[in-house]
Short mmCIF file of C-alpha atoms and ligand atoms in Angstrom, two decimals:
data_model
loop_
_atom_site.label_atom_id
_atom_site.label_comp_id
_atom_site.label_asym_id
_atom_site.label_seq_id
_atom_site.Cartn_x
_atom_site.Cartn_y
_atom_site.Cartn_z
CA UNK A 1345 -55.98 -4.85 -91.46
CA UNK A 1346 -55.04 -1.55 -92.99
CA UNK A 1347 -51.38 -0.59 -92.47
CA UNK A 1348 -52.47 2.74 -90.88
CA UNK A 1349 -54.62 0.87 -88.38
CA UNK A 1350 -51.73 -1.49 -87.63
CA UNK A 1351 -49.43 1.41 -86.85
CA UNK A 1352 -52.03 2.97 -84.55
CA UNK A 1353 -52.51 -0.37 -82.69
CA UNK A 1354 -48.71 -0.82 -82.35
CA UNK A 1355 -48.31 2.68 -81.00
CA UNK A 1356 -51.13 2.10 -78.49
CA UNK A 1357 -49.51 -1.18 -77.32
CA UNK A 1358 -46.08 0.49 -77.00
CA UNK A 1359 -47.48 3.39 -75.00
CA UNK A 1360 -49.39 0.99 -72.71
CA UNK A 1361 -46.15 -1.00 -72.11
CA UNK A 1362 -44.26 2.21 -71.42
CA UNK A 1363 -46.95 3.32 -68.98
CA UNK A 1364 -46.80 -0.05 -67.18
CA UNK A 1365 -42.95 0.13 -67.00
CA UNK A 1366 -43.15 3.69 -65.71
CA UNK A 1367 -45.60 2.62 -63.01
CA UNK A 1368 -43.31 -0.28 -62.14
CA UNK A 1369 -40.27 2.04 -62.04
CA UNK A 1370 -42.27 4.40 -59.88
CA UNK A 1371 -43.09 1.57 -57.48
CA UNK A 1372 -39.51 0.41 -57.23
CA UNK A 1373 -38.45 4.02 -56.77
CA UNK A 1374 -40.96 4.27 -53.95
CA UNK A 1375 -39.64 1.06 -52.48
CA UNK A 1376 -36.04 2.29 -52.75
CA UNK A 1377 -37.02 5.58 -51.15
CA UNK A 1378 -38.82 3.74 -48.36
CA UNK A 1379 -35.75 1.56 -47.76
CA UNK A 1380 -33.47 4.61 -47.67
CA UNK A 1381 -35.90 6.28 -45.28
CA UNK A 1382 -35.87 3.18 -43.05
CA UNK A 1383 -32.08 3.02 -43.08
CA UNK A 1384 -31.81 6.70 -42.24
CA UNK A 1385 -34.26 6.32 -39.34
CA UNK A 1386 -32.38 3.26 -38.07
CA UNK A 1387 -29.10 5.16 -38.34
CA UNK A 1388 -30.54 8.13 -36.46
CA UNK A 1389 -31.94 5.73 -33.85
CA UNK A 1390 -28.56 4.06 -33.51
CA UNK A 1391 -26.84 7.41 -33.16
CA UNK A 1392 -29.40 8.42 -30.56
CA UNK A 1393 -28.80 5.16 -28.62
CA UNK A 1394 -25.01 5.67 -28.82
CA UNK A 1395 -25.36 9.29 -27.69
CA UNK A 1396 -27.68 8.24 -24.85
CA UNK A 1397 -25.27 5.51 -23.85
CA UNK A 1398 -22.24 7.79 -23.77
CA UNK A 1399 -24.32 10.36 -21.81
CA UNK A 1400 -25.24 7.53 -19.40
CA UNK A 1401 -21.58 6.48 -19.21
CA UNK A 1402 -20.53 10.05 -18.52
CA UNK A 1403 -23.22 10.39 -15.82
CA UNK A 1404 -22.12 7.07 -14.29
CA UNK A 1405 -18.46 8.11 -14.38
CA UNK A 1406 -19.30 11.32 -12.53
CA UNK A 1407 -21.32 9.39 -9.91
CA UNK A 1408 -18.89 6.55 -9.16
CA UNK A 1409 -16.13 7.40 -6.73
CA UNK A 1410 -13.30 6.61 -9.15
CA UNK A 1411 -11.34 8.40 -11.83
CA UNK A 1412 -11.97 7.31 -15.44
CA UNK A 1413 -9.56 8.04 -18.28
CA UNK A 1414 -10.07 6.79 -21.83
CA UNK A 1415 -6.95 6.56 -23.95
CA UNK A 1416 -6.59 5.68 -27.63
CA UNK A 1417 -4.15 3.30 -29.29
CA UNK A 1418 -1.49 6.07 -29.52
CA UNK A 1419 -1.74 6.46 -25.72
CA UNK A 1420 -3.40 9.89 -25.86
CA UNK A 1421 -6.33 10.80 -23.65
CA UNK A 1422 -9.72 11.00 -25.36
CA UNK A 1423 -11.90 11.49 -22.36
CA UNK A 1424 -11.67 11.75 -18.57
CA UNK A 1425 -14.17 12.38 -15.81
CA UNK A 1426 -14.07 15.16 -13.23
CA UNK A 1427 -12.47 13.06 -10.51
CA UNK A 1428 -9.63 11.94 -12.79
CA UNK A 1429 -8.87 15.62 -13.50
CA UNK A 1430 -8.86 16.36 -9.76
CA UNK A 1431 -6.66 13.31 -8.96
CA UNK A 1432 -4.12 14.32 -11.58
CA UNK A 1433 -4.29 18.02 -10.59
CA UNK A 1434 -5.67 19.30 -13.92
CA UNK A 1435 -8.39 21.85 -14.70
CA UNK A 1436 -11.64 20.26 -16.00
CA UNK A 1437 -11.09 19.26 -19.62
CA UNK A 1438 -7.34 19.84 -19.32
CA UNK A 1439 -6.44 16.16 -19.72
CA UNK A 1440 -8.04 15.60 -23.12
CA UNK A 1441 -5.49 15.39 -25.93
CA UNK A 1442 -2.51 14.90 -23.61
CA UNK A 1443 -0.30 11.84 -23.74
CA UNK A 1444 -0.44 9.41 -20.80
CA UNK A 1445 3.10 10.42 -19.84
CA UNK A 1446 2.16 14.12 -19.72
CA UNK A 1447 -0.91 13.37 -17.62
CA UNK A 1448 0.56 10.88 -15.13
CA UNK A 1449 4.27 11.77 -15.19
CA UNK A 1450 5.02 8.12 -14.51
CA UNK A 1451 6.15 5.51 -17.07
CA UNK A 1452 4.31 2.78 -15.11
CA UNK A 1453 0.97 3.95 -16.50
CA UNK A 1454 2.24 3.83 -20.06
CA UNK A 1455 3.39 0.26 -19.43
CA UNK A 1456 0.01 -0.68 -17.95
CA UNK A 1457 -1.88 0.78 -20.94
CA UNK A 1458 0.38 -1.02 -23.44
CA UNK A 1459 -0.04 -4.25 -21.52
CA UNK A 1460 -3.84 -3.80 -21.58
CA UNK A 1461 -3.75 -3.10 -25.35
CA UNK A 1462 -1.80 -6.34 -25.89
CA UNK A 1463 -3.46 -8.63 -23.40
CA UNK A 1464 -6.82 -7.10 -22.42
CA UNK A 1465 -6.16 -5.91 -18.88
CA UNK A 1466 -3.49 -4.83 -16.41
CA UNK A 1467 -3.24 -3.26 -12.99
CA UNK A 1468 -0.69 -1.43 -10.87
CA UNK A 1469 -0.10 1.36 -8.43
CA UNK A 1470 1.62 4.77 -8.64
CA UNK A 1471 2.13 7.82 -6.47
CA UNK A 1472 0.95 10.69 -8.64
CA UNK A 1473 2.38 14.20 -8.61
CA UNK A 1474 5.57 13.37 -6.72
CA UNK A 1475 6.16 12.18 -3.17
CA UNK A 1476 3.21 14.07 -1.64
CA UNK A 1477 0.60 13.17 -4.24
CA UNK A 1478 -2.13 10.57 -3.78
CA UNK A 1479 -1.39 6.87 -4.20
CA UNK A 1480 -3.45 5.68 -7.15
CA UNK A 1481 -4.39 2.07 -7.83
CA UNK A 1482 -4.90 1.78 -11.60
CA UNK A 1483 -6.83 -0.88 -13.48
CA UNK A 1484 -6.53 -0.82 -17.27
CA UNK A 1485 -9.05 -2.58 -19.51
CA UNK A 1486 -9.08 -2.75 -23.34
CA UNK A 1487 -12.36 -1.86 -25.12
CA UNK A 1488 -13.76 -3.47 -28.26
CA UNK A 1489 -12.60 -0.51 -30.42
CA UNK A 1490 -9.00 -0.80 -29.17
CA UNK A 1491 -9.20 2.13 -26.73
CA UNK A 1492 -8.33 1.53 -23.09
CA UNK A 1493 -10.18 2.60 -19.96
CA UNK A 1494 -7.99 3.44 -17.01
CA UNK A 1495 -9.91 3.29 -13.74
CA UNK A 1496 -8.18 5.17 -10.91
CA UNK A 1497 -8.78 4.58 -7.19
CA UNK A 1498 -7.23 6.80 -4.57
CA UNK A 1499 -5.83 4.29 -2.03
CA UNK A 1500 -3.70 6.81 -0.09
CA UNK A 1501 -5.72 6.46 3.11
CA UNK A 1502 -5.78 2.67 2.90
CA UNK A 1503 -2.01 2.52 2.40
CA UNK A 1504 -1.47 5.01 5.28
CA UNK A 1505 -3.57 2.85 7.61
CA UNK A 1506 -1.76 -0.30 6.48
CA UNK A 1507 1.57 1.38 7.24
CA UNK A 1508 0.35 2.41 10.71
CA UNK A 1509 -0.89 -1.12 11.38
CA UNK A 1510 2.42 -2.64 10.28
CA UNK A 1511 4.40 -0.16 12.41
CA UNK A 1512 2.13 -0.82 15.39
CA UNK A 1513 2.52 -4.60 15.09
CA UNK A 1514 6.24 -4.22 14.59
CA UNK A 1515 6.68 -1.98 17.68
CA UNK A 1516 4.39 -4.08 19.84
CA UNK A 1517 6.09 -7.32 18.90
CA UNK A 1518 9.52 -5.84 19.62
CA UNK A 1519 8.34 -4.60 23.01
CA UNK A 1520 6.81 -7.97 23.85
CA UNK A 1521 9.61 -10.14 22.60
CA UNK A 1522 12.28 -9.25 25.16
CA UNK A 1523 10.25 -9.82 28.37
CA UNK A 1524 8.58 -12.89 26.86
CA UNK A 1525 11.87 -14.47 25.91
CA UNK A 1526 13.07 -13.93 29.47
CA UNK A 1527 9.90 -15.46 30.94
CA UNK A 1528 10.18 -18.38 28.55
CA UNK A 1529 13.82 -19.05 29.53
CA UNK A 1530 12.95 -18.79 33.23
CA UNK A 1531 10.04 -21.21 32.80
CA UNK A 1532 12.32 -23.66 31.00
CA UNK A 1533 14.91 -23.45 33.81
CA UNK A 1534 12.19 -23.81 36.43
CA UNK A 1535 10.88 -26.92 34.71
CA UNK A 1536 14.34 -28.48 34.56
CA UNK A 1537 14.93 -27.69 38.23
CA UNK A 1538 11.53 -29.09 39.22
CA UNK A 1539 12.31 -32.30 37.37
CA UNK A 1540 15.69 -32.53 39.05
CA UNK A 1541 14.18 -32.10 42.51
CA UNK A 1542 11.68 -34.86 41.66
CA UNK A 1543 9.15 -35.92 44.25
CA UNK A 1544 10.10 -33.09 46.64
CA UNK A 1545 7.81 -30.95 44.47
CA UNK A 1546 4.19 -32.13 44.24
CA UNK A 1547 3.23 -33.57 40.84
CA UNK A 1548 0.48 -30.97 40.39
CA UNK A 1549 2.97 -28.15 40.78
CA UNK A 1550 5.41 -29.78 38.33
CA UNK A 1551 2.54 -30.12 35.89
CA UNK A 1552 1.71 -26.43 36.21
CA UNK A 1553 5.31 -25.41 35.68
CA UNK A 1554 5.41 -27.56 32.53
CA UNK A 1555 2.24 -25.86 31.26
CA UNK A 1556 3.71 -22.40 31.88
CA UNK A 1557 6.74 -23.45 29.85
CA UNK A 1558 4.62 -24.69 26.94
CA UNK A 1559 2.36 -21.63 26.87
CA UNK A 1560 5.18 -19.11 27.04
CA UNK A 1561 6.78 -21.03 24.18
CA UNK A 1562 3.59 -20.46 22.16
CA UNK A 1563 3.61 -16.77 23.05
CA UNK A 1564 7.21 -16.37 21.92
CA UNK A 1565 6.36 -18.13 18.66
CA UNK A 1566 3.36 -15.87 18.05
CA UNK A 1567 5.36 -12.72 18.63
CA UNK A 1568 8.12 -13.95 16.35
CA UNK A 1569 5.58 -14.75 13.63
CA UNK A 1570 4.01 -11.30 13.96
CA UNK A 1571 7.44 -9.72 13.57
CA UNK A 1572 8.25 -11.93 10.60
CA UNK A 1573 5.02 -11.09 8.85
CA UNK A 1574 5.36 -7.35 9.33
CA UNK A 1575 8.93 -7.54 8.01
CA UNK A 1576 7.94 -9.63 5.01
CA UNK A 1577 4.87 -7.51 4.24
CA UNK A 1578 6.92 -4.35 4.53
CA UNK A 1579 8.62 -5.44 1.35
CA UNK A 1580 11.27 -7.10 3.53
CA UNK A 1581 14.61 -8.53 3.02
CA UNK A 1582 14.90 -11.60 0.84
CA UNK A 1583 18.51 -12.54 0.30
CA UNK A 1584 18.33 -14.41 -2.98
CA UNK A 1585 21.23 -16.71 -3.58
CA UNK A 1586 21.94 -19.08 -6.41
CA UNK A 1587 21.81 -22.80 -6.28
CA UNK A 1588 19.40 -23.55 -3.44
CA UNK A 1589 18.86 -27.30 -3.26
CA UNK A 1590 15.26 -27.70 -2.11
CA UNK A 1591 15.66 -31.41 -1.35
CA UNK A 1592 18.42 -30.72 1.17
CA UNK A 1593 16.70 -27.67 2.55
CA UNK A 1594 13.34 -29.42 3.01
CA UNK A 1595 14.97 -32.40 4.72
CA UNK A 1596 17.04 -30.22 7.06
CA UNK A 1597 14.11 -27.97 7.92
CA UNK A 1598 11.80 -30.91 8.63
CA UNK A 1599 14.49 -32.47 10.89
CA UNK A 1600 14.24 -29.39 13.10
CA UNK A 1601 10.73 -30.50 14.03
CA UNK A 1602 11.43 -34.19 14.59
CA UNK A 1603 11.54 -33.82 18.36
CA UNK A 1604 8.32 -31.78 18.39
CA UNK A 1605 6.68 -34.41 16.18
CA UNK A 1606 7.85 -37.28 18.42
CA UNK A 1607 6.42 -35.54 21.45
CA UNK A 1608 3.06 -35.43 19.65
CA UNK A 1609 3.37 -39.11 18.72
CA UNK A 1610 3.78 -38.30 15.03
CA UNK A 1611 6.40 -39.77 12.65
CA UNK A 1612 8.18 -37.70 10.02
CA UNK A 1613 9.07 -39.48 6.78
CA UNK A 1614 11.51 -37.62 4.55
CA UNK A 1615 11.17 -38.62 0.91
CA UNK A 1616 13.05 -35.88 -0.93
CA UNK A 1617 14.59 -36.58 -4.33
CA UNK A 1618 18.31 -35.92 -4.61
CA UNK A 1619 19.81 -34.22 -7.65
CA UNK A 1620 16.89 -31.96 -8.54
CA UNK A 1621 17.52 -28.70 -10.40
CA UNK A 1622 18.35 -25.77 -8.14
CA UNK A 1623 16.25 -22.71 -7.43
CA UNK A 1624 17.28 -19.14 -6.73
CA UNK A 1625 16.11 -18.14 -3.31
CA UNK A 1626 16.52 -17.09 0.29
CA UNK A 1627 17.35 -20.39 1.99
CA UNK A 1628 16.48 -19.15 5.49
CA UNK A 1629 13.04 -17.97 4.41
CA UNK A 1630 12.30 -21.04 2.30
CA UNK A 1631 13.35 -23.21 5.23
CA UNK A 1632 10.86 -21.30 7.35
CA UNK A 1633 8.10 -22.14 4.84
CA UNK A 1634 8.86 -25.86 5.21
CA UNK A 1635 8.98 -25.52 9.01
CA UNK A 1636 5.58 -23.76 9.05
CA UNK A 1637 4.00 -26.46 6.87
CA UNK A 1638 5.47 -29.35 8.87
CA UNK A 1639 4.56 -27.62 12.14
CA UNK A 1640 0.91 -27.42 11.01
CA UNK A 1641 0.95 -30.98 9.72
CA UNK A 1642 2.09 -32.20 13.16
CA UNK A 1643 -0.43 -30.01 15.00
CA UNK A 1644 -3.33 -31.36 12.97
CA UNK A 1645 -2.28 -35.04 12.89
CA UNK A 1646 -3.62 -37.63 15.30
CA UNK A 1647 -1.39 -39.50 17.72
CA UNK A 1648 0.36 -42.21 15.67
CA UNK A 1649 0.06 -40.19 12.45
CA UNK A 1650 2.70 -40.03 9.70
CA UNK A 1651 3.82 -37.00 7.72
CA UNK A 1652 5.70 -37.19 4.42
CA UNK A 1653 7.97 -34.40 3.23
CA UNK A 1654 8.82 -34.76 -0.47
CA UNK A 1655 10.30 -32.87 -3.40
CA UNK A 1656 9.97 -33.27 -7.14
CA UNK A 1657 10.51 -31.25 -10.31
CA UNK A 1658 8.94 -30.74 -13.73
CA UNK A 1659 10.28 -28.67 -16.65
CA UNK A 1660 9.65 -25.34 -14.96
CA UNK A 1661 9.42 -25.78 -11.18
CA UNK A 1662 10.69 -27.59 -8.14
CA UNK A 1663 7.73 -28.66 -6.01
CA UNK A 1664 7.99 -29.31 -2.27
CA UNK A 1665 5.07 -31.06 -0.53
CA UNK A 1666 4.09 -31.84 3.03
CA UNK A 1667 1.44 -34.52 3.33
CA UNK A 1668 -0.43 -35.42 6.50
CA UNK A 1669 -3.28 -37.78 7.38
CA UNK A 1670 -4.83 -35.43 9.90
CA UNK A 1671 -8.19 -33.76 10.30
CA UNK A 1672 -8.17 -32.07 6.87
CA UNK A 1673 -9.64 -28.72 5.84
CA UNK A 1674 -13.26 -28.14 4.78
CA UNK A 1675 -13.67 -27.10 1.12
CA UNK A 1676 -14.95 -23.61 1.95
CA UNK A 1677 -11.90 -22.84 4.07
CA UNK A 1678 -9.24 -24.06 1.62
CA UNK A 1679 -8.69 -20.71 -0.13
CA UNK A 1680 -8.85 -18.79 3.12
CA UNK A 1681 -6.20 -20.63 5.14
CA UNK A 1682 -3.50 -18.46 3.52
CA UNK A 1683 -5.11 -15.24 4.82
CA UNK A 1684 -3.63 -13.47 7.83
CA UNK A 1685 -5.08 -14.58 11.18
CA UNK A 1686 -7.46 -17.06 9.54
CA UNK A 1687 -8.19 -20.26 11.42
CA UNK A 1688 -10.64 -22.88 10.23
CA UNK A 1689 -12.07 -23.51 13.64
CA UNK A 1690 -10.74 -21.87 16.74
CA UNK A 1691 -12.28 -24.45 19.09
CA UNK A 1692 -10.67 -27.34 17.19
CA UNK A 1693 -7.29 -25.66 17.18
CA UNK A 1694 -7.32 -24.76 20.89
CA UNK A 1695 -8.42 -28.21 21.90
CA UNK A 1696 -5.92 -30.08 19.78
CA UNK A 1697 -2.90 -27.90 19.40
CA UNK A 1698 -2.79 -25.29 22.12
CA UNK A 1699 -3.06 -22.14 20.04
CA UNK A 1700 -1.50 -20.59 16.98
CA UNK A 1701 -1.59 -17.14 15.45
CA UNK A 1702 -3.17 -17.93 12.11
CA UNK A 1703 -0.06 -16.34 10.56
CA UNK A 1704 2.08 -19.34 9.58
CA UNK A 1705 0.49 -19.87 6.17
CA UNK A 1706 0.22 -16.13 5.44
CA UNK A 1707 3.98 -15.92 6.00
CA UNK A 1708 4.54 -19.01 3.85
CA UNK A 1709 2.51 -17.52 0.99
CA UNK A 1710 4.36 -14.20 1.17
CA UNK A 1711 7.74 -15.87 1.08
CA UNK A 1712 6.79 -18.16 -1.82
CA UNK A 1713 5.35 -15.24 -3.80
CA UNK A 1714 8.46 -13.18 -3.17
CA UNK A 1715 10.23 -16.01 -5.00
CA UNK A 1716 7.75 -15.86 -7.94
CA UNK A 1717 6.36 -19.20 -6.80
CA UNK A 1718 2.92 -20.45 -5.83
CA UNK A 1719 1.55 -22.35 -2.87
CA UNK A 1720 -1.61 -24.42 -2.64
CA UNK A 1721 -3.38 -27.09 -0.63
CA UNK A 1722 -5.26 -30.26 -1.49
CA UNK A 1723 -7.27 -31.63 1.37
CA UNK A 1724 -10.18 -33.78 2.41
CA UNK A 1725 -11.82 -33.55 5.80
CA UNK A 1726 -11.02 -36.54 7.96
CA UNK A 1727 -8.52 -37.88 5.40
CA UNK A 1728 -5.66 -35.39 5.42
CA UNK A 1729 -4.01 -32.45 3.70
CA UNK A 1730 -1.12 -31.92 1.32
CA UNK A 1731 0.41 -28.45 1.19
CA UNK A 1732 2.73 -27.85 -1.78
CA UNK A 1733 4.73 -24.96 -3.13
CA UNK A 1734 6.40 -24.61 -6.51
CA UNK A 1735 9.48 -22.47 -7.14
CA UNK A 1736 10.79 -21.66 -10.61
CA UNK A 1737 13.94 -23.52 -11.59
CA UNK A 1738 16.91 -21.22 -11.75
CA UNK A 1739 18.21 -20.47 -15.26
CA UNK A 1740 20.93 -23.01 -15.86
CA UNK A 1741 20.03 -24.45 -12.46
CA UNK A 1742 20.75 -28.07 -13.18
CA UNK A 1743 22.51 -29.65 -10.23
CA UNK A 1744 25.70 -30.26 -12.16
CA UNK A 1745 26.44 -26.59 -12.74
CA UNK A 1746 25.58 -24.83 -9.50
CA UNK A 1747 26.11 -25.51 -5.92
P1 ADP B 571 -1.98 -21.40 12.77
O1 ADP B 571 -0.97 -20.66 13.57
O2 ADP B 571 -3.37 -21.23 13.29
O3 ADP B 571 -1.59 -22.80 12.50
P2 ADP B 571 -1.70 -21.07 9.94
O4 ADP B 571 -1.75 -19.84 9.09
O5 ADP B 571 -0.47 -21.87 9.87
O6 ADP B 571 -2.01 -20.60 11.40
O7 ADP B 571 -2.93 -21.97 9.53
C1 ADP B 571 -4.20 -21.41 9.40
C2 ADP B 571 -5.28 -22.43 9.65
O8 ADP B 571 -5.30 -23.39 8.59
C3 ADP B 571 -5.06 -23.24 10.90
O9 ADP B 571 -5.56 -22.58 12.02
C4 ADP B 571 -5.88 -24.49 10.59
O10 ADP B 571 -7.25 -24.23 10.83
C5 ADP B 571 -5.68 -24.67 9.09
N1 ADP B 571 -4.60 -25.62 8.79
C6 ADP B 571 -3.33 -25.32 8.45
N2 ADP B 571 -2.60 -26.42 8.19
C7 ADP B 571 -3.44 -27.47 8.39
C8 ADP B 571 -3.29 -28.90 8.28
N3 ADP B 571 -2.13 -29.48 7.90
N4 ADP B 571 -4.38 -29.66 8.56
C9 ADP B 571 -5.56 -29.10 8.90
N5 ADP B 571 -5.77 -27.77 9.03
C10 ADP B 571 -4.72 -26.96 8.77
#
């Protein structure tokens, strides 16, 4: 082939290759453009979804009857709904940008927010804007981006009603206690006198006098329990002292019920371990917890039953237990027995134990919680129940060093 022809052929091949490459480049450019377009659309869509969601959140926050405050990691407010502004006495929008301390004027809220940042959630209660302001229950929850939502509930009315109820119960119980105690003492005297007179008084009448004595005793106990509960719930007086020996205390407290148990045909077995570490506590109140548990154990045991009162300790706690082999507690009722006035089955209680306020375990739980302890029950219907409470061991509370 002629050199000129060769050159022409080479040039034609080169230009064809260039054309093909250009087409290819064009295609990949198109593809790149299409990808960018898709990404941009997805981004816009995502932004739209986020905007919709925060509009939905804002609408929800204005609808729900609670204050919402969003704070960032430096504890400054990013967002707050209308109700939160009203609760904290600020003009709409006036909270945004302020620090928590400026907005709430209470260091508790700062603590709650920090706690939520560290551990995910926290809750507490404050009285905002001084002594006359609303009482706010605050729940703090950490979000995935590190911000924290504070949800505010105005519980002023609830707390006011609770105070009125406590005052009412307190007044009523005081008013009832004096005449009832007198009636109870008179009934006791009457019963003794009737016994002394013997057959001169018909058996039926003696029986009735005995019943009056028992029932007034129940009434006095109920009124005392009501008073105790209102005192304890009112933030009451726990006199914490060092070196309480739960083994001694449990044994002594249980002994107080030995006579009552014998009358019901029930045996008390005291199996407390000597030399356990001490706890810090109010011995009178903790003794009352043991009495309440043993009292119940006797009430719900059959004639001939046995109750064991025991103590033990692990690294952190001293545990006191009262075990009976009585009627037991159905599964569904086990968490509820510690509520005020709760009874598993009123008919069963009346028939077998002649009444009760449903307050004994509520009092026990309050006392144990005032001591930073916990109380629980294990039970099986028809087999028996074991009530236990654990109290933290006092620092340096080994028996050798305190007493
Ligand atoms: P109450 O004055 O009625 O005994 P408590 O608060 O002490 O009030 O107990 C609440 C309820 O829990 C009781 O009414 C009873 O139904 C149930 N309960 C408590 N202790 C026992 C027990 N040892 N065995 C079975 N049921 C129990």
